[in-house]
Amino acid sequence: AQKITQTQPGMFVQEKEAVTLDCTYDTSDPSYGLFWYKQPSSGEMIFLIYQGSYDQQNATEGRYSLNFQKARKSANLVISASQLGDSAMYFCAMSLTGGGNKLTFGTGTQLKVEL
Amino acid sequence: SAVISQKPSRDICQRGTSLTIQCQVDSQVTMMFWYRQQPGQSLTLIATANQGSEATYESGFVIDKFPISRPNLTFSTLTVSNMSPEDSSIYLCSVEAVRGRETQYFGPGTRLLVL
């Protein structure tokens, strides 16, 4: 069975600084996908970025980039130039190809951006 | 990206009653999922809603408690039956992106409080 671990329950960052949110995963399946979602206090789940296990390059989407280290089984999210609106809960998730694409989520990291 | 709506957005219900949550997508999708997020927790998959056949439930979730319908490729319902305060959660539907397997989008969620 697959597992996602997020060891940082809470993080603080100064506005305009970069921040890294950690995510490690465990699976014996060679084909999988890794996702990051943002959940503001309103409760909606906002898709941020995706990394496939066979992708050669790290994924980037605007200010979001994914530091994918396959040998270490880590998929850390890097947010550059943090903004006050980035304050939210962030979830890392994984799907297994052939597993119906259902997602397994980590416990989340609460990020607070300060002035 | 797929546009997903859910009804109701929130509700307060009495124990012992049932609530049906609707999920509507603006385009045809193959895979639809229902998740539960209990207060302060991560997301847990309830079931995969299959078009034209019975839903596939995850361990710990049963059809009698969470009956699901999927009459077509754009619509699904989740019923929370015989509710208790422990059912107080955010319920979210998600869909696999039409353009490929790389993304899953979530609806805005239904906040349920059971008294």
XYZ file of N, CA and C in Angstrom:
690
model
N 0.844 -1.194 0.000
C 0.000 0.000 0.000
C 0.880 1.245 0.000
N 0.384 2.282 -0.626
C 1.160 3.500 -0.716
C 0.926 4.372 0.499
N 1.923 5.228 0.783
C 1.828 6.118 1.931
C 2.495 7.445 1.618
N 1.890 8.520 2.106
C 2.439 9.856 1.954
C 2.715 10.428 3.343
N 3.894 11.006 3.523
C 4.260 11.570 4.822
C 4.624 13.036 4.678
N 3.957 13.858 5.466
C 4.300 15.279 5.555
C 4.635 15.542 7.020
N 5.892 15.863 7.286
C 6.373 15.931 8.662
C 6.260 17.315 9.289
N 5.860 18.300 8.501
C 5.771 19.664 9.006
C 4.298 20.028 9.229
N 3.820 19.976 10.434
C 2.423 20.343 10.649
C 2.169 21.833 10.391
N 3.180 22.673 10.661
C 3.027 24.106 10.459
C 4.327 24.736 10.033
N 4.216 25.755 9.163
C 5.396 26.473 8.694
C 5.076 27.967 8.637
N 6.110 28.785 8.915
C 5.972 30.229 8.770
C 6.996 30.706 7.739
N 6.610 31.704 6.967
C 7.541 32.293 5.999
C 7.243 33.775 5.888
N 8.290 34.548 5.666
C 8.116 35.981 5.458
C 7.650 36.236 4.030
N 6.835 37.238 3.896
C 6.371 37.618 2.555
C 7.569 37.859 1.654
N 7.463 37.412 0.407
C 8.461 37.549 -0.652
C 9.606 36.541 -0.534
N 9.636 35.770 0.538
C 10.652 34.742 0.661
C 10.159 33.444 0.015
N 11.089 32.526 -0.225
C 10.743 31.202 -0.725
C 10.566 30.242 0.451
N 9.733 29.223 0.243
C 9.504 28.229 1.287
C 9.407 26.853 0.652
N 9.902 25.854 1.369
C 9.841 24.465 0.903
C 8.990 23.644 1.852
N 7.999 22.975 1.301
C 7.140 22.086 2.068
C 7.519 20.646 1.721
N 7.782 19.857 2.762
C 8.331 18.521 2.546
C 7.241 17.471 2.320
N 7.576 16.502 1.506
C 6.686 15.371 1.247
C 7.539 14.161 0.885
N 7.375 13.078 1.591
C 7.994 11.816 1.198
C 6.895 10.794 0.951
N 7.200 9.826 0.127
C 6.189 8.838 -0.240
C 6.792 7.445 -0.217
N 5.921 6.483 -0.168
C 6.370 5.099 -0.150
C 5.438 4.282 -1.020
N 6.000 3.633 -2.020
C 5.262 2.722 -2.874
C 6.240 1.795 -3.548
N 5.794 0.594 -3.835
C 6.614 -0.348 -4.580
C 6.246 -0.344 -6.062
N 5.216 0.416 -6.401
C 4.784 0.503 -7.790
C 5.725 1.452 -8.541
N 6.231 1.078 -9.728
C 7.162 1.957 -10.444
C 6.483 3.123 -11.152
N 5.167 3.046 -11.307
C 4.440 4.077 -12.037
C 3.454 4.761 -11.105
N 3.655 6.053 -10.905
C 2.797 6.774 -9.975
C 2.830 8.261 -10.311
N 1.902 8.978 -9.709
C 1.864 10.421 -9.877
C 1.813 11.092 -8.517
N 2.421 12.258 -8.448
C 2.471 13.015 -7.203
C 1.815 14.374 -7.428
N 0.993 14.780 -6.498
C 0.205 16.002 -6.610
C 0.412 16.875 -5.375
N 0.256 18.168 -5.568
C 0.144 19.100 -4.462
C -1.137 19.901 -4.624
N -1.844 20.038 -3.489
C -3.072 20.828 -3.451
C -2.987 21.865 -2.345
N -3.667 22.972 -2.565
C -3.784 24.046 -1.575
C -5.228 24.089 -1.089
N -5.402 24.168 0.216
C -6.745 24.267 0.772
C -6.833 25.502 1.678
N -7.406 26.588 1.174
C -7.606 27.765 2.032
C -8.696 27.476 3.064
N -8.922 28.441 3.915
C -9.908 28.245 4.990
C -11.313 28.030 4.444
N -11.560 28.418 3.227
C -12.871 28.195 2.605
C -13.157 26.717 2.359
N -12.118 25.886 2.347
C -12.318 24.446 2.232
C -12.131 23.855 0.848
N -12.090 24.663 -0.177
C -11.909 24.115 -1.516
C -10.499 23.550 -1.679
N -10.355 22.581 -2.543
C -9.060 21.978 -2.843
C -8.606 22.496 -4.199
N -7.495 23.221 -4.201
C -6.985 23.845 -5.420
C -5.762 23.070 -5.901
N -5.846 22.542 -7.107
C -4.718 21.817 -7.689
C -3.580 22.785 -7.994
N -2.350 22.412 -7.585
C -1.194 23.267 -7.816
C -0.247 22.707 -8.869
N 0.130 21.423 -8.717
C 1.215 20.912 -9.544
C 1.198 19.399 -9.524
N 1.692 18.805 -10.630
C 1.731 17.351 -10.779
C 3.113 16.916 -11.263
N 3.576 15.760 -10.750
C 4.837 15.165 -11.204
C 4.616 13.688 -11.451
N 4.905 13.214 -12.635
C 4.824 11.804 -12.936
C 6.128 11.103 -12.590
N 6.049 9.840 -12.238
C 7.247 9.126 -11.792
C 8.270 8.962 -12.906
N 7.842 9.020 -14.151
C 8.767 8.872 -15.266
C 9.184 10.209 -15.879
N 8.680 11.290 -15.305
C 9.053 12.602 -15.844
C 10.525 12.872 -15.544
N 11.247 13.320 -16.561
C 12.680 13.555 -16.407
C 12.974 14.878 -15.728
N 12.092 15.839 -15.925
C 12.334 17.158 -15.355
C 11.369 17.439 -14.213
N 11.815 18.267 -13.293
C 10.944 18.695 -12.208
C 9.830 19.577 -12.748
N 8.628 19.374 -12.222
C 7.485 20.151 -12.674
C 7.546 21.575 -12.129
N 7.079 22.505 -12.933
C 6.958 23.900 -12.494
C 5.624 24.442 -13.001
N 4.999 25.268 -12.156
C 3.745 25.957 -12.512
C 3.786 27.331 -11.866
N 4.248 28.317 -12.624
C 4.319 29.668 -12.080
C 5.277 29.740 -10.897
N 4.768 30.167 -9.730
C 5.630 30.284 -8.543
C 5.830 28.953 -7.827
N 5.193 27.911 -8.319
C 5.301 26.596 -7.688
C 6.250 25.711 -8.486
N 7.124 25.029 -7.788
C 7.962 24.024 -8.416
C 8.039 22.821 -7.497
N 8.268 21.684 -8.108
C 8.317 20.445 -7.345
C 9.728 19.898 -7.419
N 10.360 19.745 -6.284
C 11.709 19.189 -6.194
C 11.583 17.674 -6.039
N 11.643 16.983 -7.159
C 11.401 15.541 -7.205
C 12.732 14.795 -7.122
N 12.919 14.041 -6.041
C 14.116 13.224 -5.866
C 13.656 11.779 -5.737
N 13.676 11.084 -6.867
C 13.079 9.752 -6.947
C 13.776 8.756 -6.032
N 15.104 8.801 -5.986
C 15.850 7.838 -5.166
C 15.536 8.030 -3.685
N 15.275 9.244 -3.306
C 14.950 9.534 -1.906
C 13.457 9.422 -1.649
N 12.678 9.245 -2.701
C 11.218 9.197 -2.607
C 10.685 10.458 -1.924
N 11.134 11.582 -2.448
C 10.643 12.844 -1.923
C 10.127 13.709 -3.058
N 9.148 14.528 -2.744
C 8.502 15.402 -3.736
C 8.141 16.708 -3.037
N 9.144 17.496 -2.744
C 8.935 18.727 -1.973
C 8.392 19.837 -2.861
N 7.486 20.616 -2.308
C 6.918 21.769 -3.015
C 7.700 23.018 -2.630
N 8.132 23.762 -3.626
C 8.814 25.029 -3.391
C 7.907 26.153 -3.884
N 7.618 27.087 -2.995
C 6.836 28.268 -3.368
C 7.793 29.458 -3.337
N 7.941 30.113 -4.452
C 8.844 31.269 -4.506
C 8.045 32.549 -4.284
N 8.738 33.563 -3.786
C 8.130 34.885 -3.602
C 6.759 34.785 -2.925
N 6.756 34.277 -1.710
C 5.505 34.031 -0.997
C 4.655 35.290 -0.884
N 3.348 35.063 -0.957
C 2.379 36.143 -0.825
C 1.441 35.836 0.331
N 0.800 36.877 0.852
C -0.110 36.658 1.978
C -1.211 35.668 1.611
N -1.624 35.681 0.358
C -2.662 34.771 -0.097
C -2.228 33.317 -0.177
N -0.954 33.061 0.037
C -0.468 31.675 0.043
C -0.741 30.996 1.381
N -1.154 31.755 2.381
C -1.466 31.167 3.684
C -2.630 30.200 3.528
N -2.377 28.935 3.827
C -3.369 27.881 3.619
C -2.788 26.566 4.098
N -3.620 25.512 4.015
C -3.142 24.155 4.245
C -2.712 23.587 2.901
N -1.582 22.877 2.906
C -1.060 22.280 1.681
C -0.973 20.765 1.859
N -1.540 20.067 0.882
C -1.560 18.603 0.921
C -0.762 18.026 -0.234
N 0.048 17.040 0.080
C 0.724 16.224 -0.917
C -0.104 14.958 -1.106
N -0.191 14.462 -2.334
C -0.999 13.274 -2.605
C -0.339 12.440 -3.689
N -0.716 11.173 -3.736
C -0.143 10.256 -4.716
C -1.235 9.384 -5.310
N -1.081 9.088 -6.588
C -1.948 8.114 -7.235
C -1.073 7.074 -7.912
N -1.601 5.873 -8.018
C -0.901 4.800 -8.709
C -1.555 4.561 -10.064
N -0.748 4.560 -11.079
C -1.285 4.247 -12.396
C -1.820 2.827 -12.368
N -3.043 2.676 -12.838
C -3.674 1.371 -12.756
C -4.450 1.204 -11.477
N -4.353 2.170 -10.587
C -5.100 2.139 -9.332
C -6.349 2.961 -9.412
N -6.794 3.264 -10.626
C -8.013 4.049 -10.792
C -7.809 5.502 -10.506
N -6.537 5.907 -10.364
C -6.206 7.294 -10.100
C -6.780 7.835 -8.813
N -7.172 6.994 -7.899
C -7.621 7.499 -6.608
C -6.406 8.011 -5.857
N -6.607 9.059 -5.085
C -5.510 9.743 -4.415
C -5.381 9.324 -2.959
N -4.133 9.172 -2.533
C -3.810 8.997 -1.120
C -3.141 10.280 -0.658
N -3.646 10.858 0.419
C -3.190 12.159 0.880
C -2.294 12.052 2.107
N -1.387 13.025 2.217
C -0.648 13.216 3.448
C -1.492 13.992 4.447
N -0.912 14.241 5.608
C -1.656 14.902 6.688
C -1.696 16.420 6.547
N -0.886 16.954 5.633
C -0.947 18.380 5.357
C 0.025 19.218 6.158
N 0.349 20.397 5.606
C 1.190 21.397 6.263
C 0.451 22.728 6.238
N 0.277 23.330 7.398
C -0.366 24.644 7.482
C 0.702 25.712 7.292
N 0.599 26.475 6.218
C 1.563 27.529 5.920
C 0.979 28.880 6.275
N 1.761 29.683 6.983
C 1.341 31.044 7.274
C 2.405 32.004 6.756
N 1.978 32.928 5.922
C 2.878 33.936 5.366
C 2.715 35.211 6.180
N 3.863 35.729 6.659
C 3.840 36.904 7.532
C 4.457 38.108 6.834
N 4.033 39.286 7.251
C 4.583 40.521 6.683
C 6.013 40.736 7.142
N -9.427 23.109 -17.596
C -9.785 22.430 -16.359
C -11.296 22.221 -16.306
N -11.718 21.216 -15.568
C -13.137 20.932 -15.409
C -13.726 21.865 -14.358
N -14.956 22.298 -14.612
C -15.679 23.117 -13.633
C -16.659 22.208 -12.914
N -16.518 22.153 -11.607
C -17.301 21.222 -10.795
C -18.125 21.998 -9.795
N -19.401 21.666 -9.687
C -20.240 22.302 -8.688
C -20.809 21.236 -7.764
N -21.054 21.642 -6.538
C -21.639 20.745 -5.553
C -22.806 21.447 -4.867
N -23.838 20.655 -4.587
C -24.986 21.159 -3.841
C -25.363 20.163 -2.762
N -25.714 20.596 -1.558
C -25.594 21.972 -1.085
C -24.144 22.312 -0.737
N -23.868 23.578 -0.534
C -22.512 23.971 -0.137
C -22.294 23.698 1.342
N -23.368 23.768 2.114
C -23.298 23.449 3.533
C -24.693 23.101 4.029
N -24.731 22.350 5.124
C -26.024 22.000 5.717
C -25.825 21.608 7.166
N -26.864 21.846 7.938
C -26.912 21.398 9.326
C -28.069 20.413 9.428
N -27.785 19.218 9.889
C -28.783 18.154 9.893
C -28.924 17.551 11.284
N -30.061 16.931 11.492
C -30.311 16.235 12.752
C -29.862 14.780 12.636
N -29.411 14.242 13.732
C -28.985 12.842 13.721
C -30.149 11.949 13.309
N -29.805 10.878 12.607
C -30.810 9.931 12.158
C -31.396 10.242 10.793
N -31.132 11.433 10.281
C -31.657 11.794 8.964
C -30.604 11.499 7.887
N -30.973 11.717 6.643
C -30.068 11.482 5.524
C -29.941 12.744 4.682
N -28.807 12.898 4.032
C -28.558 14.047 3.156
C -27.959 13.553 1.856
N -28.457 14.054 0.750
C -27.899 13.723 -0.558
C -27.151 14.913 -1.114
N -25.913 14.671 -1.496
C -25.031 15.701 -2.039
C -24.892 15.454 -3.533
N -25.019 16.526 -4.309
C -24.913 16.416 -5.753
C -23.582 16.966 -6.245
N -23.059 16.348 -7.271
C -21.828 16.798 -7.920
C -22.069 16.852 -9.423
N -21.871 18.030 -10.000
C -22.120 18.244 -11.430
C -20.841 18.750 -12.089
N -20.471 18.166 -13.216
C -19.276 18.566 -13.957
C -19.698 19.147 -15.299
N -18.932 20.110 -15.801
C -19.333 20.785 -17.036
C -18.907 20.036 -18.295
N -18.275 18.875 -18.127
C -17.882 18.074 -19.272
C -17.902 16.599 -18.879
N -17.919 15.741 -19.855
C -17.968 14.317 -19.546
C -16.630 13.843 -18.987
N -16.672 13.091 -17.928
C -15.464 12.566 -17.299
C -15.652 11.086 -17.028
N -14.560 10.366 -17.104
C -14.628 8.927 -16.865
C -14.659 8.620 -15.378
N -13.726 9.222 -14.656
C -13.558 8.881 -13.249
C -14.097 9.993 -12.357
N -14.949 9.611 -11.409
C -15.419 10.525 -10.371
C -15.219 9.858 -9.022
N -14.827 10.666 -8.056
C -14.518 10.137 -6.733
C -15.224 10.973 -5.660
N -15.467 10.327 -4.528
C -16.009 11.026 -3.359
C -15.040 10.869 -2.192
N -14.711 12.021 -1.567
C -13.788 12.045 -0.439
C -14.498 12.642 0.773
N -13.979 12.293 1.928
C -14.446 12.872 3.181
C -13.255 13.499 3.888
N -13.487 14.673 4.469
C -12.455 15.329 5.264
C -13.060 15.665 6.622
N -12.726 14.889 7.614
C -13.204 15.147 8.957
C -12.457 16.350 9.530
N -13.045 17.002 10.535
C -12.461 18.246 11.065
C -10.991 18.090 11.443
N -10.156 18.966 10.894
C -8.734 18.964 11.208
C -7.953 17.800 10.623
N -8.579 17.040 9.744
C -7.927 15.857 9.188
C -7.652 16.018 7.692
N -6.986 15.006 7.160
C -6.728 14.973 5.718
C -7.924 14.361 4.994
N -7.803 14.218 3.706
C -8.879 13.650 2.910
C -8.760 12.138 2.838
N -9.905 11.495 2.899
C -9.975 10.039 2.784
C -10.970 9.679 1.693
N -10.570 8.789 0.819
C -11.448 8.374 -0.274
C -12.563 7.495 0.264
N -13.802 7.860 -0.087
C -14.952 7.032 0.271
C -15.167 5.958 -0.803
N -15.275 6.417 -2.059
C -15.588 5.476 -3.135
C -15.324 6.112 -4.482
N -15.208 5.245 -5.468
C -15.152 5.645 -6.870
C -16.544 5.456 -7.452
N -17.074 6.510 -8.048
C -18.417 6.445 -8.635
C -18.297 5.973 -10.080
N -18.857 4.829 -10.384
C -18.759 4.224 -11.708
C -20.047 4.468 -12.479
N -19.908 4.913 -13.706
C -21.087 5.177 -14.519
C -21.714 3.860 -14.966
N -22.977 3.682 -14.650
C -23.710 2.509 -15.093
C -23.514 1.259 -14.254
N -22.761 1.374 -13.171
C -22.586 0.213 -12.294
C -22.412 0.683 -10.861
N -22.339 -0.264 -9.954
C -22.216 0.084 -8.548
C -20.880 0.762 -8.252
N -20.889 1.642 -7.276
C -19.657 2.315 -6.863
C -18.695 1.316 -6.227
N -17.427 1.656 -6.261
C -16.389 0.831 -5.640
C -15.973 1.508 -4.345
N -16.228 0.862 -3.217
C -16.010 1.459 -1.910
C -14.647 1.078 -1.340
N -14.079 2.028 -0.603
C -12.817 1.786 0.088
C -13.103 1.099 1.416
N -12.061 0.530 1.965
C -12.179 -0.156 3.237
C -12.710 0.807 4.302
N -13.705 0.352 5.032
C -14.278 1.172 6.086
C -15.522 1.938 5.669
N -15.863 1.892 4.389
C -17.052 2.580 3.883
C -17.960 1.559 3.206
N -19.260 1.647 3.490
C -20.203 0.664 2.959
C -21.341 1.350 2.232
N -21.937 0.617 1.316
C -22.981 1.163 0.466
C -24.218 1.558 1.251
N -24.547 0.822 2.307
C -25.744 1.153 3.082
C -25.628 2.518 3.748
N -24.437 2.895 4.127
C -24.194 4.166 4.798
C -23.978 5.303 3.793
N -23.295 4.993 2.695
C -22.944 6.021 1.702
C -23.367 5.581 0.299
N -24.649 5.443 0.038
C -25.061 5.068 -1.318
C -24.688 6.153 -2.325
N -24.230 5.719 -3.489
C -23.747 6.615 -4.541
C -24.470 6.279 -5.834
N -24.845 7.317 -6.553
C -25.385 7.112 -7.894
C -24.509 7.826 -8.912
N -24.477 7.297 -10.130
C -23.715 7.916 -11.234
C -24.500 7.611 -12.516
N -25.557 8.383 -12.748
C -26.431 8.065 -13.887
C -25.829 8.394 -15.249
N -24.852 9.316 -15.285
C -24.221 9.672 -16.563
C -22.795 10.143 -16.296
N -22.145 10.633 -17.346
C -20.725 10.979 -17.240
C -20.478 12.383 -16.685
N -21.526 13.109 -16.304
C -21.340 14.461 -15.773
C -21.928 14.658 -14.390
N -22.520 13.643 -13.798
C -23.289 13.839 -12.566
C -23.159 12.635 -11.644
N -23.102 12.948 -10.326
C -23.084 11.894 -9.322
C -23.705 12.438 -8.037
N -24.242 11.534 -7.241
C -24.730 11.909 -5.916
C -24.151 10.982 -4.867
N -23.950 11.539 -3.690
C -23.528 10.786 -2.508
C -24.571 11.049 -1.432
N -25.095 9.998 -0.847
C -26.029 10.142 0.263
C -25.328 9.716 1.542
N -25.443 10.531 2.560
C -24.963 10.170 3.887
C -26.201 9.760 4.680
N -26.294 8.477 5.025
C -27.520 7.926 5.590
C -27.440 7.819 7.103
N -28.608 7.933 7.735
C -28.708 7.720 9.185
C -27.559 8.424 9.907
N -27.506 9.724 9.731
C -26.342 10.491 10.180
C -26.187 10.547 11.691
N -24.943 10.625 12.089
C -24.560 10.840 13.486
C -23.566 11.994 13.520
N -23.309 12.567 14.696
C -22.348 13.684 14.762
C -20.984 13.342 14.173
N -20.598 12.065 14.180
C -19.303 11.657 13.618
C -19.251 11.832 12.107
N -20.385 12.018 11.482
C -20.428 12.250 10.034
C -20.188 13.722 9.673
N -20.067 14.568 10.665
C -19.777 15.980 10.420
C -18.416 16.094 9.741
N -18.402 16.574 8.510
C -17.193 16.591 7.687
C -17.430 17.506 6.504
N -16.354 17.692 5.749
C -16.490 18.254 4.402
C -16.482 17.062 3.442
N -17.448 17.035 2.547
C -17.521 15.981 1.530
C -17.192 16.607 0.180
N -16.227 16.020 -0.513
C -15.761 16.577 -1.778
C -15.834 15.536 -2.885
N -16.295 15.975 -4.028
C -16.185 15.116 -5.200
C -14.994 15.584 -6.025
N -14.421 14.665 -6.756
C -13.317 15.013 -7.634
C -13.463 14.268 -8.948
N -12.825 14.815 -9.975
C -12.861 14.184 -11.287
C -11.469 14.148 -11.861
N -11.226 13.124 -12.639
C -9.981 13.056 -13.393
C -10.087 14.038 -14.548
N -9.006 14.762 -14.818
C -9.045 15.759 -15.880
C -9.322 15.105 -17.214
N -10.115 15.753 -18.008
C -10.491 15.215 -19.307
C -9.281 15.067 -20.203
N -8.319 16.013 -20.029
C -7.194 16.037 -20.962
C -6.188 14.937 -20.698
N -6.320 14.265 -19.589
C -5.355 13.209 -19.318
C -5.401 12.759 -17.879
N -4.441 11.969 -17.523
C -4.455 11.412 -16.170
C -3.701 12.294 -15.187
N -3.131 13.396 -15.670
C -2.199 14.112 -14.829
C -2.840 14.939 -13.735
N -4.117 15.138 -13.786
C -4.722 16.067 -12.851
C -6.042 15.549 -12.323
N -6.313 15.849 -11.099
C -7.640 15.641 -10.541
C -8.130 16.961 -9.980
N -9.324 17.320 -10.354
C -9.913 18.549 -9.859
C -11.008 18.237 -8.857
N -11.121 19.128 -7.879
C -12.095 18.934 -6.826
C -13.223 19.943 -6.926
N -14.394 19.511 -6.507
C -15.499 20.430 -6.328
C -15.261 21.284 -5.094
N -16.126 22.286 -4.883
C -15.936 23.217 -3.763
C -16.226 22.599 -2.399
N -16.811 21.411 -2.369
C -17.065 20.747 -1.097
C -18.424 21.065 -0.503
N -18.900 20.158 0.336
C -20.139 20.332 1.101
C -19.795 20.193 2.573
N -20.018 21.263 3.310
C -19.747 21.246 4.758
C -20.982 20.750 5.476
N -20.860 19.635 6.158
C -21.987 19.016 6.844
C -21.756 19.027 8.340
N -22.734 19.526 9.069
C -22.717 19.489 10.527
C -23.931 18.698 10.981
N -23.687 17.677 11.777
C -24.774 16.839 12.281
C -24.920 17.072 13.789
N -26.101 17.462 14.185
C -26.340 17.760 15.609
C -26.960 16.582 16.347
